[in-house]
Short mmCIF file of C-alpha atoms in Angstrom, two decimals:
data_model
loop_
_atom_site.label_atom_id
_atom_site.label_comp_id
_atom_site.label_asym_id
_atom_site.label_seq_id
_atom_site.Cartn_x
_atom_site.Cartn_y
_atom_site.Cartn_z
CA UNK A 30 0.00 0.00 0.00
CA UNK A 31 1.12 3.34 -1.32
CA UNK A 32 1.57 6.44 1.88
CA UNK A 33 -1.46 7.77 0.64
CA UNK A 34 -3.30 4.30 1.36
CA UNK A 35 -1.85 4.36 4.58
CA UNK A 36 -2.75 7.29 5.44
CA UNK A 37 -6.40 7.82 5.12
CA UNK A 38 -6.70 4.18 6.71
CA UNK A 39 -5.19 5.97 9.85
CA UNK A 40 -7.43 8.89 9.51
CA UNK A 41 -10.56 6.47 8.74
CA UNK A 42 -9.69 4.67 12.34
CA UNK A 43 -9.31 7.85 14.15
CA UNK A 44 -13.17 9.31 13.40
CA UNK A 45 -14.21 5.50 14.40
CA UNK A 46 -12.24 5.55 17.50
CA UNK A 47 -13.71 9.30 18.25
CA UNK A 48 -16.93 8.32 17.57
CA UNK A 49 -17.28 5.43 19.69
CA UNK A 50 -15.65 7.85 22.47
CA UNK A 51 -18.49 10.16 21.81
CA UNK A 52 -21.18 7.38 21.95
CA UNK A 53 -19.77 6.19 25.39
CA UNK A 54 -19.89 9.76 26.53
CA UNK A 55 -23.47 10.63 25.47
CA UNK A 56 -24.48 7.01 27.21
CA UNK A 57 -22.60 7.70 30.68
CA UNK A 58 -24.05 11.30 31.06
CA UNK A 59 -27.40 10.11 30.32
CA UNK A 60 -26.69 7.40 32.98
CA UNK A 61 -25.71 9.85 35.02
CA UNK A 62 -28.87 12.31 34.49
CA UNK A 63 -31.39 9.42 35.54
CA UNK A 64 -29.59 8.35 38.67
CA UNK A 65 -29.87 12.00 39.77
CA UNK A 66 -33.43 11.90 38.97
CA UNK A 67 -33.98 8.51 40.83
CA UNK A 68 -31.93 10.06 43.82
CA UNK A 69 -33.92 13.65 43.67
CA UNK A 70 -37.32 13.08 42.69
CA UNK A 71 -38.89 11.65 45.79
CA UNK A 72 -37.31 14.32 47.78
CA UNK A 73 -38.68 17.26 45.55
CA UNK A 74 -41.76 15.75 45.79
CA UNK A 75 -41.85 15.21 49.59
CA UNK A 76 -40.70 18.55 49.66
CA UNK A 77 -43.33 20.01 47.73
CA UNK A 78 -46.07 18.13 49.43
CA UNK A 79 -44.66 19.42 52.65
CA UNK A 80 -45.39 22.78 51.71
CA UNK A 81 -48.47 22.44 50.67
CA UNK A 82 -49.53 20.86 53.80
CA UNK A 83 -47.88 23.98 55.25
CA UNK A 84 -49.79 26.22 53.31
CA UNK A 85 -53.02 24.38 54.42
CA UNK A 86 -52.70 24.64 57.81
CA UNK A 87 -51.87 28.39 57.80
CA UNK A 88 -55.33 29.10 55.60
CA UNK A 89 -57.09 26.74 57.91
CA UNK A 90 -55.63 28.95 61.34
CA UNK A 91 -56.86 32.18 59.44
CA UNK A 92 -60.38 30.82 59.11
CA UNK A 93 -60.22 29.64 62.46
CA UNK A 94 -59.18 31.83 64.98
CA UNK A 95 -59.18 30.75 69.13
CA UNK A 96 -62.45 32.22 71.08
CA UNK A 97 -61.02 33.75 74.31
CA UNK A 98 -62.60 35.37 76.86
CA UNK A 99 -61.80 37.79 79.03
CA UNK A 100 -62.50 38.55 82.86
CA UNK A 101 -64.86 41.19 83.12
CA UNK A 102 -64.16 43.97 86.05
CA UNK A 103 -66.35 45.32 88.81
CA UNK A 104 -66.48 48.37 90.77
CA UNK A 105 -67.96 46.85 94.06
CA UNK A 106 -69.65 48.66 97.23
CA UNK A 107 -68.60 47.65 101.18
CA UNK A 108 -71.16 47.29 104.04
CA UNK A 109 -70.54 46.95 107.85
CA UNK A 110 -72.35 44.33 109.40
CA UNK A 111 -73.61 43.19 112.66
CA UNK A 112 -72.22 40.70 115.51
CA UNK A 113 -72.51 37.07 114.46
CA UNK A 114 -75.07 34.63 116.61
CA UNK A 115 -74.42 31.13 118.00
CA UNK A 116 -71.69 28.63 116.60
CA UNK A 117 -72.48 25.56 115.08
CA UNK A 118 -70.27 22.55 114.87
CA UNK A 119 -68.46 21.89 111.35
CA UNK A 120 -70.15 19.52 108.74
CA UNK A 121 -66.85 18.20 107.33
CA UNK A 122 -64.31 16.05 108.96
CA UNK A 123 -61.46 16.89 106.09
CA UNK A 124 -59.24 19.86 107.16
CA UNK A 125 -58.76 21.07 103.69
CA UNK A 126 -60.27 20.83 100.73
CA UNK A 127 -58.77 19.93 97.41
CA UNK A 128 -59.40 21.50 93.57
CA UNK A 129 -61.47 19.21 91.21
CA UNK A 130 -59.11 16.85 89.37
CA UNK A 131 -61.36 15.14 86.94
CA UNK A 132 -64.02 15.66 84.21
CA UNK A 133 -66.13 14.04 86.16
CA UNK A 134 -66.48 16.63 88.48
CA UNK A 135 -68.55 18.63 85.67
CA UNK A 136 -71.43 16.01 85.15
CA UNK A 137 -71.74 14.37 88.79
CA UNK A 138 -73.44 16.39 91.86
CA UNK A 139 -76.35 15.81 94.60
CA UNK A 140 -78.91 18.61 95.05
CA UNK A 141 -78.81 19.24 98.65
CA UNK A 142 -76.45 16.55 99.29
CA UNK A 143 -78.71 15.61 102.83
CA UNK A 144 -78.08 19.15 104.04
CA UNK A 145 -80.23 20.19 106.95
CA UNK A 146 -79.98 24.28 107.89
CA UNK A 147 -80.83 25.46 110.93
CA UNK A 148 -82.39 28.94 111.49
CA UNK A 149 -80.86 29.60 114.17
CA UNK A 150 -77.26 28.74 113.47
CA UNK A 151 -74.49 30.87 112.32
CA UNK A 152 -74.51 30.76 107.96
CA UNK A 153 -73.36 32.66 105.43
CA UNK A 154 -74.08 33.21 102.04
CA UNK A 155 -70.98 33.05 99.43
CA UNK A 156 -72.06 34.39 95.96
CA UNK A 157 -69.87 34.53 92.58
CA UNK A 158 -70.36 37.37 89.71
CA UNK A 159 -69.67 37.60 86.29
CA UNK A 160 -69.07 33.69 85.71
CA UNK A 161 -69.44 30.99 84.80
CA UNK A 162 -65.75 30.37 83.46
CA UNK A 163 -65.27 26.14 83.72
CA UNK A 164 -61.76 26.34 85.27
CA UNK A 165 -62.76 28.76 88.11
CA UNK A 166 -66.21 27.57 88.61
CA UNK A 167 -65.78 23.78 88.61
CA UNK A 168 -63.12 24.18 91.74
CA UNK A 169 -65.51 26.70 93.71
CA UNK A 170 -68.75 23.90 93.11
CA UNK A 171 -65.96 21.07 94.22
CA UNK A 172 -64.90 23.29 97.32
CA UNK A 173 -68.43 24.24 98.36
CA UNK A 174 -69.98 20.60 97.90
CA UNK A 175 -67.24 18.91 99.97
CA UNK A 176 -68.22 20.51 103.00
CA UNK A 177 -72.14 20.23 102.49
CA UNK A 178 -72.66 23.87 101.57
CA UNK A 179 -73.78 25.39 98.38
CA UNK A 180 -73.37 28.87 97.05
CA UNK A 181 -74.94 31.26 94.49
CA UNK A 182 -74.00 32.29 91.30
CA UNK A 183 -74.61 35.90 89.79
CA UNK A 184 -73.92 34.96 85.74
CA UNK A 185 -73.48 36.78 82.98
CA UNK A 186 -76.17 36.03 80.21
CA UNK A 187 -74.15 36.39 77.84
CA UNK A 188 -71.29 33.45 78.81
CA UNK A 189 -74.10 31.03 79.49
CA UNK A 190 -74.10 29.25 76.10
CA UNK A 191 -69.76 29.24 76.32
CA UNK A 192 -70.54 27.56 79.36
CA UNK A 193 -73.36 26.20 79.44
CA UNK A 194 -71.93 22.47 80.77
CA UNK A 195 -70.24 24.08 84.16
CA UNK A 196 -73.90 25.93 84.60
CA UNK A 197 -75.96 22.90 84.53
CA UNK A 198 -73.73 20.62 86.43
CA UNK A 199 -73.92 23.90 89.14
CA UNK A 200 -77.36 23.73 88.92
CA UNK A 201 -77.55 20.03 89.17
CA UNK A 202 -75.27 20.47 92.32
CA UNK A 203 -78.16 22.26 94.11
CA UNK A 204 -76.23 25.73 93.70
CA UNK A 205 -78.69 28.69 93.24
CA UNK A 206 -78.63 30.45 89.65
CA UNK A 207 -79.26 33.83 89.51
CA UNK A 208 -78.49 36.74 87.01
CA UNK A 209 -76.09 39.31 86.85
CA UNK A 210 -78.13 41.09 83.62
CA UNK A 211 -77.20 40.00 80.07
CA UNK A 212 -73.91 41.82 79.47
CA UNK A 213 -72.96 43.62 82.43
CA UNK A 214 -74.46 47.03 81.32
CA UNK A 215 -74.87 49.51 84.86
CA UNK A 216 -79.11 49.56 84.49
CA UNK A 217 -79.25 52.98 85.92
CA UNK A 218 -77.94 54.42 82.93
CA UNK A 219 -80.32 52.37 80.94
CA UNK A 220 -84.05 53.36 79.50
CA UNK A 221 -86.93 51.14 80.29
CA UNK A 222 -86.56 49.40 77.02
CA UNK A 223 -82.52 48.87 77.95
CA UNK A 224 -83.33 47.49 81.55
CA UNK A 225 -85.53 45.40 79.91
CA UNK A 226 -83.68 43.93 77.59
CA UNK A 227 -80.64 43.36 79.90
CA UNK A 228 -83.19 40.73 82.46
CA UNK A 229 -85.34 38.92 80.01
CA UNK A 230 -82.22 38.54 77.57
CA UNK A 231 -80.40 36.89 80.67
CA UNK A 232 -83.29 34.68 82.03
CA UNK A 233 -84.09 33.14 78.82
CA UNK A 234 -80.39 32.43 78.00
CA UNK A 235 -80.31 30.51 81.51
CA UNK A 236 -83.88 28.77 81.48
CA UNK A 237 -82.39 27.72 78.28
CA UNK A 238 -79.59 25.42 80.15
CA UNK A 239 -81.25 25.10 83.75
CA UNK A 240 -85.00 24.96 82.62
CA UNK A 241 -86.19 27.30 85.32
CA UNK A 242 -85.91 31.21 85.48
CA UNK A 243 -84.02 32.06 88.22
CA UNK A 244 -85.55 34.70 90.69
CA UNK A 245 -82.40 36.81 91.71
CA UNK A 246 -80.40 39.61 90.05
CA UNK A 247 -77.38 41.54 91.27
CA UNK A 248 -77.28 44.87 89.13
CA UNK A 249 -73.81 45.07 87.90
CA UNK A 250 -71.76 47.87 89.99
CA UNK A 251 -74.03 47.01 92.85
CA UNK A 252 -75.58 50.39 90.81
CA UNK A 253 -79.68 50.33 91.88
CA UNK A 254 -82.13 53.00 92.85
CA UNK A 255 -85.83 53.07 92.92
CA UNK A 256 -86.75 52.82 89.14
CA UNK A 257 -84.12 50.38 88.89
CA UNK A 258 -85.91 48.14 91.43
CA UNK A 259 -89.49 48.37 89.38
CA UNK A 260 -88.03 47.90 85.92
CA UNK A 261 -86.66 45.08 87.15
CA UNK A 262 -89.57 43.94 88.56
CA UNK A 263 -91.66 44.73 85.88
CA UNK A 264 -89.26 42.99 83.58
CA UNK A 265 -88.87 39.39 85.55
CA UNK A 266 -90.52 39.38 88.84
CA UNK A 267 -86.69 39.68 90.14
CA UNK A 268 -85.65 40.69 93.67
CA UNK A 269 -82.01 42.39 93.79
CA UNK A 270 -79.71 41.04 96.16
CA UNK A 271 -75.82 43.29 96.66
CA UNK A 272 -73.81 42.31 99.49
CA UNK A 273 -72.55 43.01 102.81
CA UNK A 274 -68.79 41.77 102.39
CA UNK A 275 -66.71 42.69 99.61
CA UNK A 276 -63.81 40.54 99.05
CA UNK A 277 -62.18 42.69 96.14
CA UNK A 278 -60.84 39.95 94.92
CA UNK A 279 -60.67 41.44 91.24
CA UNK A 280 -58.12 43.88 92.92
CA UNK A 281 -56.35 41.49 94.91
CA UNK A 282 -56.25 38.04 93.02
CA UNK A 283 -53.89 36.88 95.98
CA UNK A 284 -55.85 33.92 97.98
CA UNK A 285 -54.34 35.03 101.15
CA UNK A 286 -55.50 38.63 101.03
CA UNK A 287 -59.07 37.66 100.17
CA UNK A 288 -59.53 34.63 103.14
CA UNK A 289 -58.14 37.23 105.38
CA UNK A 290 -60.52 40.14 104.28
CA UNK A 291 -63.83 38.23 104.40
CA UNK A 292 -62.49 36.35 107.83
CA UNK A 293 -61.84 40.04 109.30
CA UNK A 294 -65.59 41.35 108.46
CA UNK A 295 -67.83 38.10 107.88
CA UNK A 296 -70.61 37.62 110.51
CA UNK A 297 -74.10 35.94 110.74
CA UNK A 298 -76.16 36.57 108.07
CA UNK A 299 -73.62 38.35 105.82
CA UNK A 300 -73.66 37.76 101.74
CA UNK A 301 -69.98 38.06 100.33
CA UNK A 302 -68.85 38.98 96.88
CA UNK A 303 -66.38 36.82 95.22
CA UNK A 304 -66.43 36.48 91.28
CA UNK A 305 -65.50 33.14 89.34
CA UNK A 306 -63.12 34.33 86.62
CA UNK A 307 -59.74 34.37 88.96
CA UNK A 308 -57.71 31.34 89.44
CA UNK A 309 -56.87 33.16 92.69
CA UNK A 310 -60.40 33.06 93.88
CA UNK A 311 -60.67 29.37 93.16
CA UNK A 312 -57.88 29.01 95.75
CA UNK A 313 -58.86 31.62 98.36
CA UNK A 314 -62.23 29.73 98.52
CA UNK A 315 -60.18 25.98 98.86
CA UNK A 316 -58.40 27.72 102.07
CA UNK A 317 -62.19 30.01 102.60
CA UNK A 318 -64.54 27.33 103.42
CA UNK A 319 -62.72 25.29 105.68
CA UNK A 320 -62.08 28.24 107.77
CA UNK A 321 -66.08 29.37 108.20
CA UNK A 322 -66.70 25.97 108.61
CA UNK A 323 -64.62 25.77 111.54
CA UNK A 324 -66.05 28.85 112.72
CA UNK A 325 -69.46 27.23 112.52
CA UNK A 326 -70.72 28.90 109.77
CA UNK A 327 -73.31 26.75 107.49
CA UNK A 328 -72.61 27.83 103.89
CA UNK A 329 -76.18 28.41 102.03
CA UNK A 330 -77.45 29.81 99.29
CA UNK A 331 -79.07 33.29 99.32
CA UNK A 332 -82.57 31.55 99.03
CA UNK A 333 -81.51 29.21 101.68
CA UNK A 334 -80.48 31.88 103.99
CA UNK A 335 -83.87 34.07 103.58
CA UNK A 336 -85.96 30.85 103.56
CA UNK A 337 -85.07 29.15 106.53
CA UNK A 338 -85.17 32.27 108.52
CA UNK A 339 -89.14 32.77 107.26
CA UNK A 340 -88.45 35.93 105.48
CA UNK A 341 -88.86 36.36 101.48
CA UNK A 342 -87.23 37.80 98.65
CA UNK A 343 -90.22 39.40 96.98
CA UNK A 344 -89.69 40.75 93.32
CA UNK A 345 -88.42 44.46 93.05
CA UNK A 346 -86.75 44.57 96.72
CA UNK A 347 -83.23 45.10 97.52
CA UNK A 348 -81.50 42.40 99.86
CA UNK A 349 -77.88 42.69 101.19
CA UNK A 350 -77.82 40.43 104.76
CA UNK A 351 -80.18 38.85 106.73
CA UNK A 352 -81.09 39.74 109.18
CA UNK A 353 -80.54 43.64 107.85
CA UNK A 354 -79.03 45.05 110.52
CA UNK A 355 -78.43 48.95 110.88
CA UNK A 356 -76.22 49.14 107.18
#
């Protein structure tokens, strides 16, 4: 073979050999390009899902913001009250008395619990505003209930249907329901239509859990005068009860400082203010009723404590103690 033979043999074997180089090439990449999409596929698509579900849960808070309620503050009145009568032994044999633990505590409860009062003892009357709230109500119910006494409850119209399973089982308890107006509105800045409004709102919203109108109302403020006390009337067939011992808790919310300011003024007959939105009242009245019990105080309900003593509550009177005493 001539050098010109030879030489486009070499040059023939040189493409081959470059294109067979080039073949391999294109093959590995392409290799290489679907391992990489093996390897990062199902984490693009975990990460995109992961988003999404992100993305879902933030629309889903938007639509559906958290109810919260808030504690609703009183200007309160203070009365001085008269010497106390006769002591009566205590009803409970525990020294103390512990905060509800359980569920349960909401949906179990004896009326009356085999309570007998007697007219002539020592009792008091503990009454809550501005309630119910579940967390502050259910360990007041608990505190009363273990040592055989029952208390009243002033509530809001307008929180009944937020709390409507803490009412009933309070209710169910033999505790007295009674109304503290539909929304806290001071009714001697109201019109007859206003006043109005503000009772029958709030009896229908209880009857509605309770099945009963209750008979009571404390006007917000403690704020009453003589049209008050007939609009009311006219409106429900309510008497008005204030109080006679003002534990300013809402100022205090330190358990100590409210035990020690109702044991300093509380005597026979007396009705105390306490409210059941503060944790701190929850405890004051765990460390409370031991205390008056030991005192010989029977704890009753405002009915209970005009009842048994054969005086009544009739609609459109005020009522702060019995007996009245010179306040």
């Amino acid at each position: 073979m001539n050098n010109r033979g030879r030489q486009f043999s070499k040059n023939a074997q040189g493409r081959s050999g470059r294109g067979k180089r080039k073949g391999n090439l294109k093959w590995l990449s392409l290799g290489i390009v679907f391992m990489v999409l093996v390897i990062a596929a199902p984490l693009m698509i975990n990460g995109i899902l992961s988003n999404m579900g992100k993305a879902l849960m933030v629309s889903a808070e938007e639509y559906l913001p958290a109810v919260q309620i808030r504690p609703i503050q009183e200007a309160v009145w203070v009365y001085h009250t008269a010497p106390p009568a006769a002591a009566v032994q205590p009803t409970a044999a525990s020294p103390t008395a512990q905060p509800a633990e359980s569920p349960a505590a909401e949906t179990t409860g004896e009326p009356n619990g085999g309570r007998v009062i007697d007219p002539n003892q020592k009792m008091v009357a503990l009454t809550f505003d501005d309630g119910p709230y579940t967390p502050v109500t259910k360990r007041i119910v608990k505190t009363l209930e273990a040592y055989n006494g029952r208390g009243t409850f002033f509530v809001v119209g307008n929180r009944v249907k937020d709390y409507s399973k803490i009412l009933k089982r309070t209710y169910d308890g033999g505790h007295q329901i009674a109304t503290h107006t539909w929304s806290h509105k001071n009714l001697k800045k109201l019109s007859e239509h206003g006043v109005a409004a503000q009772v029958t709102k709030s009896m229908e919203a209880i009857k509605s859990v309770i099945g009963e109108n209750p008979t009571l109302l404390r006007p917000p403020y403690g704020a009453v005068d003589k049209t008050v006390k007939q609009r009311v009337k006219d409106a429900g067939g309510l008497a008005l009860v204030n109080w006679s011992v003002d534990s300013k808790d809402w100022k205090y919310k330190n358990a100590d400082t409210i035990v020690k300011t109702i044991m300093d003024n509380v005597k026979d007959g007396d009705i105390v203010l306490m409210h059941d939105l503060y944790e701190s009242t929850a405890e004051a009245v765990e460390k409370l009723v031991p205390k008056l019990v030991e005192k010989g105080y029977q704890l009753v309900t405002v009915e209970e404590l005009y009842t048994t003593r054969g005086d009544t509550l009739e609609a459109g009177t005020l009522h702060f103690k019995n007996p009245p005493g010179p306040d």
